Coordinates of C-alpha atoms in Angstrom, one line a residue:
M1 CA 49.6 121.7 120.5
S2 CA 52.9 122.4 118.9
Q3 CA 56.1 120.2 119.8
N4 CA 57.8 123.3 120.5
S5 CA 55.4 124.6 122.6
P6 CA 57.3 126.0 126.1
L7 CA 54.7 124.0 127.8
L8 CA 55.9 120.9 126.8
P9 CA 59.1 119.5 128.9
N10 CA 61.2 118.6 125.6
S11 CA 60.7 122.2 124.3
S12 CA 63.8 123.0 121.9
I13 CA 63.7 126.7 123.8
P14 CA 66.6 126.9 125.9
Q15 CA 65.2 126.5 129.7
H16 CA 67.2 128.5 133.0
S17 CA 69.0 126.3 135.2
S18 CA 67.8 126.6 138.6
Q19 CA 71.5 125.5 139.5
G20 CA 72.9 128.3 137.4
I21 CA 70.8 130.8 139.1
V22 CA 72.0 129.9 142.4
L23 CA 75.9 129.6 141.5
D24 CA 75.6 133.2 140.1
E25 CA 74.1 134.4 143.6
T26 CA 76.9 132.6 145.4
R27 CA 79.4 134.4 143.1
I28 CA 77.6 137.9 143.6
D29 CA 77.6 137.1 147.6
A30 CA 81.0 135.9 147.5
L31 CA 82.2 139.0 145.6
G32 CA 79.9 141.3 147.8
S33 CA 81.8 139.8 150.7
R34 CA 85.0 140.4 149.4
L35 CA 84.3 144.1 148.9
T36 CA 83.2 144.4 152.4
D37 CA 86.0 142.8 153.4
W38 CA 88.4 145.3 151.6
L39 CA 86.2 148.0 152.6
S40 CA 86.7 147.2 156.4
I41 CA 90.4 146.7 156.3
S42 CA 91.0 150.2 154.6
K43 CA 89.2 152.4 157.5
P44 CA 87.2 154.5 155.1
R45 CA 86.3 156.6 157.6
I46 CA 89.7 157.3 158.7
A47 CA 90.8 157.8 155.1
V48 CA 87.9 160.5 154.4
M49 CA 89.0 162.3 157.9
V50 CA 92.3 162.2 156.7
L51 CA 91.6 163.8 153.0
I52 CA 89.3 166.6 154.7
T53 CA 92.2 167.8 156.9
V54 CA 94.8 167.4 153.7
T55 CA 92.1 169.7 152.3
V56 CA 92.2 172.1 155.0
G57 CA 95.9 172.4 154.7
Y58 CA 95.6 172.9 151.0
T59 CA 93.1 175.4 151.3
L60 CA 94.7 177.6 154.1
A61 CA 98.3 177.2 152.6
P62 CA 99.6 180.6 150.6
R63 CA 99.7 180.0 147.1
E64 CA 99.3 181.3 143.5
N65 CA 96.2 179.8 142.6
W66 CA 93.8 176.9 143.4
D67 CA 94.9 174.2 141.2
W68 CA 92.5 171.1 141.1
A69 CA 94.5 169.0 139.3
V70 CA 97.4 168.8 141.9
L71 CA 94.8 168.7 145.1
L72 CA 93.2 165.5 142.8
W73 CA 96.4 163.7 142.7
T74 CA 97.2 164.6 146.2
W75 CA 93.9 163.0 147.2
A76 CA 94.6 160.1 145.1
G77 CA 98.3 159.5 146.5
V78 CA 97.3 160.3 150.0
A79 CA 94.1 158.1 149.9
L80 CA 96.4 155.0 148.8
V81 CA 98.8 155.2 151.5
S82 CA 96.1 155.7 154.0
T83 CA 94.5 152.4 152.9
A84 CA 98.1 150.8 152.7
S85 CA 98.5 152.0 156.6
S86 CA 95.4 150.5 157.6
A87 CA 95.8 147.3 155.7
L88 CA 99.4 146.9 157.2
N89 CA 98.5 147.9 160.8
Q90 CA 95.8 144.9 160.7
W91 CA 98.4 142.5 159.2
L92 CA 100.7 143.4 161.8
E93 CA 98.0 143.2 164.6
Q94 CA 96.2 140.0 163.4
E95 CA 97.1 138.1 166.3
T96 CA 96.2 140.7 168.9
D97 CA 92.7 141.8 166.9
S98 CA 91.8 137.7 167.3
R99 CA 92.0 138.8 171.2
M100 CA 89.7 141.4 171.4
R101 CA 86.0 141.4 171.0
R102 CA 85.6 144.5 169.3
T103 CA 88.2 143.5 166.7
R104 CA 88.1 139.6 166.3
N105 CA 85.6 139.8 163.4
R106 CA 87.9 141.7 161.1
P107 CA 88.9 139.9 157.9
L108 CA 92.7 138.8 158.9
P109 CA 91.5 137.3 162.3
A110 CA 88.4 135.8 161.2
G111 CA 90.3 134.1 158.3
R112 CA 88.4 135.8 155.7
M113 CA 91.6 137.2 154.2
S114 CA 95.1 135.9 153.6
P115 CA 97.9 137.7 155.7
W116 CA 99.9 137.7 152.2
E117 CA 97.2 139.3 150.6
A118 CA 97.0 142.2 153.0
L119 CA 100.7 142.7 153.0
G120 CA 101.1 142.6 149.2
V121 CA 98.3 144.9 148.3
G122 CA 99.4 147.1 151.1
L123 CA 102.7 147.6 150.3
L124 CA 101.6 148.0 146.5
M125 CA 99.1 150.8 147.4
G126 CA 101.3 152.5 149.5
S127 CA 104.4 152.6 147.2
A128 CA 101.8 153.6 144.1
G129 CA 100.5 156.5 146.5
C130 CA 104.1 157.5 147.2
T131 CA 105.1 157.5 143.6
I132 CA 102.0 159.6 142.5
L133 CA 102.8 162.2 145.0
V134 CA 106.4 162.6 143.8
A135 CA 105.4 162.8 140.1
M136 CA 102.5 164.7 140.2
V137 CA 102.5 166.9 143.5
N138 CA 106.0 167.6 144.8
I139 CA 108.8 165.7 146.6
Q140 CA 108.1 167.5 150.0
T141 CA 104.4 166.4 149.9
A142 CA 105.7 162.5 148.8
I143 CA 108.3 162.7 151.8
L144 CA 105.8 163.7 154.3
T145 CA 103.2 161.4 153.4
A146 CA 106.0 158.5 153.5
A147 CA 106.8 159.6 156.9
T148 CA 103.5 159.4 158.3
W149 CA 103.2 155.9 156.7
A150 CA 106.4 155.0 158.0
L151 CA 105.5 156.3 161.6
Y152 CA 102.5 155.0 161.8
V153 CA 103.1 151.1 160.6
G154 CA 106.6 150.8 161.7
V155 CA 106.9 152.7 164.6
Y156 CA 103.4 153.2 166.5
T157 CA 101.7 149.8 165.7
P158 CA 104.8 147.5 166.9
L159 CA 105.2 150.1 170.1
K160 CA 101.7 149.2 171.3
R161 CA 102.9 146.0 172.4
V162 CA 105.9 147.9 174.0
S163 CA 105.3 151.0 175.9
P164 CA 102.2 153.6 176.7
I165 CA 104.4 156.2 174.9
C166 CA 102.8 154.5 171.7
T167 CA 99.9 157.2 171.8
A168 CA 102.3 160.3 171.8
V169 CA 104.3 158.4 168.9
G170 CA 100.7 157.8 167.1
A171 CA 99.9 161.2 167.6
I172 CA 102.3 162.5 165.1
P173 CA 101.2 160.8 162.0
G174 CA 97.5 161.5 163.1
A175 CA 98.6 165.2 162.9
L176 CA 100.5 165.5 159.6
P177 CA 97.8 165.5 157.1
P178 CA 97.0 169.2 157.0
V179 CA 100.7 169.7 156.8
I180 CA 100.6 167.4 153.6
G181 CA 97.7 169.5 152.2
W182 CA 99.7 172.7 153.1
A183 CA 103.1 171.2 151.5
A184 CA 100.7 170.2 148.5
A185 CA 100.0 173.7 147.9
G186 CA 103.9 174.5 147.2
A187 CA 104.1 176.7 150.5
N188 CA 107.0 176.4 152.8
L189 CA 106.2 175.1 156.2
D190 CA 105.9 177.6 159.0
L191 CA 104.1 178.8 162.0
A192 CA 100.8 178.4 160.3
S193 CA 101.4 175.2 159.2
F194 CA 103.0 173.8 162.7
S195 CA 99.5 175.6 164.1
L196 CA 97.4 172.9 162.2
F197 CA 99.8 170.1 163.1
A198 CA 99.7 171.3 167.2
I199 CA 95.9 171.4 167.1
L200 CA 95.5 168.1 165.4
F201 CA 98.2 166.6 167.6
L202 CA 96.6 167.8 171.1
W203 CA 93.0 167.0 170.0
Q204 CA 93.8 163.3 169.7
F205 CA 94.8 162.6 173.5
P206 CA 91.3 163.4 175.3
H207 CA 90.0 161.4 172.2
F208 CA 92.3 158.3 172.8
M209 CA 92.2 158.6 176.5
A210 CA 88.4 158.0 176.4
I211 CA 88.4 155.4 174.0
A212 CA 91.4 153.5 175.6
W213 CA 90.0 153.7 179.0
K214 CA 86.6 152.3 177.5
Y215 CA 88.3 149.3 175.7
R216 CA 91.1 149.1 178.9
D217 CA 90.2 145.3 179.6
E218 CA 90.2 144.2 176.2
Y219 CA 93.7 146.2 175.5
L220 CA 94.9 144.3 178.7
L221 CA 93.9 140.9 177.4
A222 CA 95.5 141.5 174.0
G223 CA 98.9 142.7 175.8
L224 CA 98.5 146.3 174.3
K225 CA 100.4 148.7 176.5
M226 CA 97.8 151.6 175.9
L227 CA 96.9 153.9 178.6
P228 CA 95.6 153.1 181.0
M229 CA 96.5 149.8 181.0
G230 CA 94.1 147.3 182.8
L231 CA 92.6 148.5 185.8
P232 CA 93.8 152.4 186.4
K233 CA 94.0 154.4 189.5
P234 CA 90.9 156.9 189.8
H235 CA 91.0 160.0 187.9
V236 CA 94.5 159.6 186.3
T237 CA 93.2 159.0 182.9
G238 CA 90.6 161.5 182.9
L239 CA 93.2 163.9 184.4
I240 CA 95.6 163.6 181.4
A241 CA 92.6 163.9 178.9
T242 CA 91.9 167.5 180.8
A243 CA 95.6 168.5 180.8
Y244 CA 95.7 168.2 176.9
A245 CA 92.4 169.6 176.5
T246 CA 93.4 172.7 178.6
I247 CA 96.7 172.8 176.6
L248 CA 94.6 172.8 173.5
I249 CA 92.7 176.0 174.0
P250 CA 95.7 178.4 173.7
I251 CA 97.5 176.4 171.2
S252 CA 94.3 176.6 168.7
L253 CA 94.5 180.2 168.9
L254 CA 97.7 180.0 167.1
P255 CA 96.4 180.2 163.3
V256 CA 94.9 183.8 164.5
V257 CA 99.0 184.5 165.3
A258 CA 100.1 183.1 162.2
G259 CA 97.5 185.4 159.9
V260 CA 95.4 182.6 158.7
G261 CA 92.5 183.2 161.4
G262 CA 90.7 186.3 162.3
M263 CA 88.5 187.0 165.6
T264 CA 85.4 185.0 164.5
Y265 CA 87.7 181.9 164.8
F266 CA 89.3 182.8 168.0
V267 CA 85.9 183.3 169.6
L268 CA 84.7 180.0 168.4
A269 CA 87.9 178.2 168.8
I270 CA 87.8 179.5 172.7
V271 CA 83.9 178.3 172.9
L272 CA 84.6 174.6 171.0
G273 CA 88.0 174.1 173.1
M274 CA 85.9 175.1 176.4
G275 CA 83.6 172.7 175.4
Y276 CA 86.0 169.9 175.1
L277 CA 87.5 170.6 178.1
V278 CA 84.3 170.4 180.1
A279 CA 83.5 167.0 178.8
S280 CA 87.4 166.0 179.5
I281 CA 86.7 167.5 183.3
A282 CA 83.4 165.3 183.6
F283 CA 85.4 162.4 182.4
A284 CA 88.3 163.0 185.1
W285 CA 85.7 163.7 187.9
H286 CA 83.2 160.4 186.8
E287 CA 85.1 157.8 185.0
R288 CA 82.6 155.7 183.6
P289 CA 81.0 154.4 180.4
A290 CA 78.8 157.2 179.8
T291 CA 81.3 160.1 180.5
A292 CA 84.0 158.3 178.4
R293 CA 81.0 157.9 175.4
R294 CA 80.4 161.6 175.7
L295 CA 83.9 162.7 175.6
I296 CA 84.6 160.7 172.5
L297 CA 81.5 162.2 171.0
V298 CA 82.3 165.8 171.7
S299 CA 86.1 164.9 170.3
I300 CA 84.5 163.8 166.9
V301 CA 82.2 167.0 167.0
Y302 CA 85.1 169.6 168.0
L303 CA 87.6 168.6 165.2
P304 CA 85.5 169.2 162.1
L305 CA 83.7 172.6 163.7
V306 CA 87.1 174.1 164.7
L307 CA 88.6 173.4 161.2
L308 CA 85.4 174.8 159.4
A309 CA 85.5 177.7 161.5
L310 CA 89.2 178.4 160.6
V311 CA 88.5 177.5 157.0
G312 CA 85.5 179.7 156.7
D313 CA 87.2 182.7 158.6
H314 CA 90.2 182.6 156.3
L315 CA 88.0 182.7 153.3
G316 CA 86.2 185.7 154.7
L317 CA 89.3 187.3 155.3
L318 CA 90.8 186.5 151.7
S319 CA 87.6 188.0 150.4
M320 CA 87.9 191.1 152.6
S321 CA 91.5 191.6 151.4
F322 CA 90.6 191.2 147.9
S323 CA 87.9 193.8 148.1
A324 CA 90.3 196.3 149.4
M325 CA 92.5 195.8 146.8
N326 CA 90.2 196.6 144.2

């Protein structure tokens, strides 16, 4: 047998080191964990929802033509600011997150990420996002996005430790994305853009009332002044949710008054609003985990459906108008 046979231990052909393989697998696992942590801190589901509502605003806004370049730059800038907002929110809340069962395993309270890393990258991404919007979209879009960032991180987040009014304050940046999309199209802010803001603003209250009620004990333990602030009086949280769901129905019809929606949207908005109201009333009548979960689910279904109905009806109206002109 040849001395250089691969069957011999002293073969001159290089052999793979099992230790090297283990080290490579360790590096891959570490990189995967790192990416998972950054994905977690960026809250991608919220970022996607923000971009969807931005696109709704852009689609509904009056403009000369559809400019994909402008929309893509808007997505890039807003996505960076949204990610920055989530990172800085968790940087500010790392202590309170460590006290709650549902958040204690986040990267910062669990010690898997340095606070300085989250702060630095958050500031860098937010600044980059606003710069992109100034340079590639327009100043109005950049100002609205920066205001959203400032309100969410600088006002809403610290206010959660001070007063339950934080929910109303936090609903403002939560409702601005469609207005940002509207501004990105170069349109003036008017009743139609306000109607989009109002729908998202009111929609948030039943949604967050149910979430806050469900996790009320954890919020209390963490020292967060979120309604219903610990052990609530019976039905109060549900009644607040019901009040906002009731107001949402007529407000959701404002796009019809503003001329961006028609009768199809009018009917669907009422039907969807009634469903949201029924779920809120059920929660108010029997405040328990099952009705809270149901209200959260209905809220998650309501928003994309009502926005889809509005966009679909608006595009139908534009198509009819174009056909009539030709």
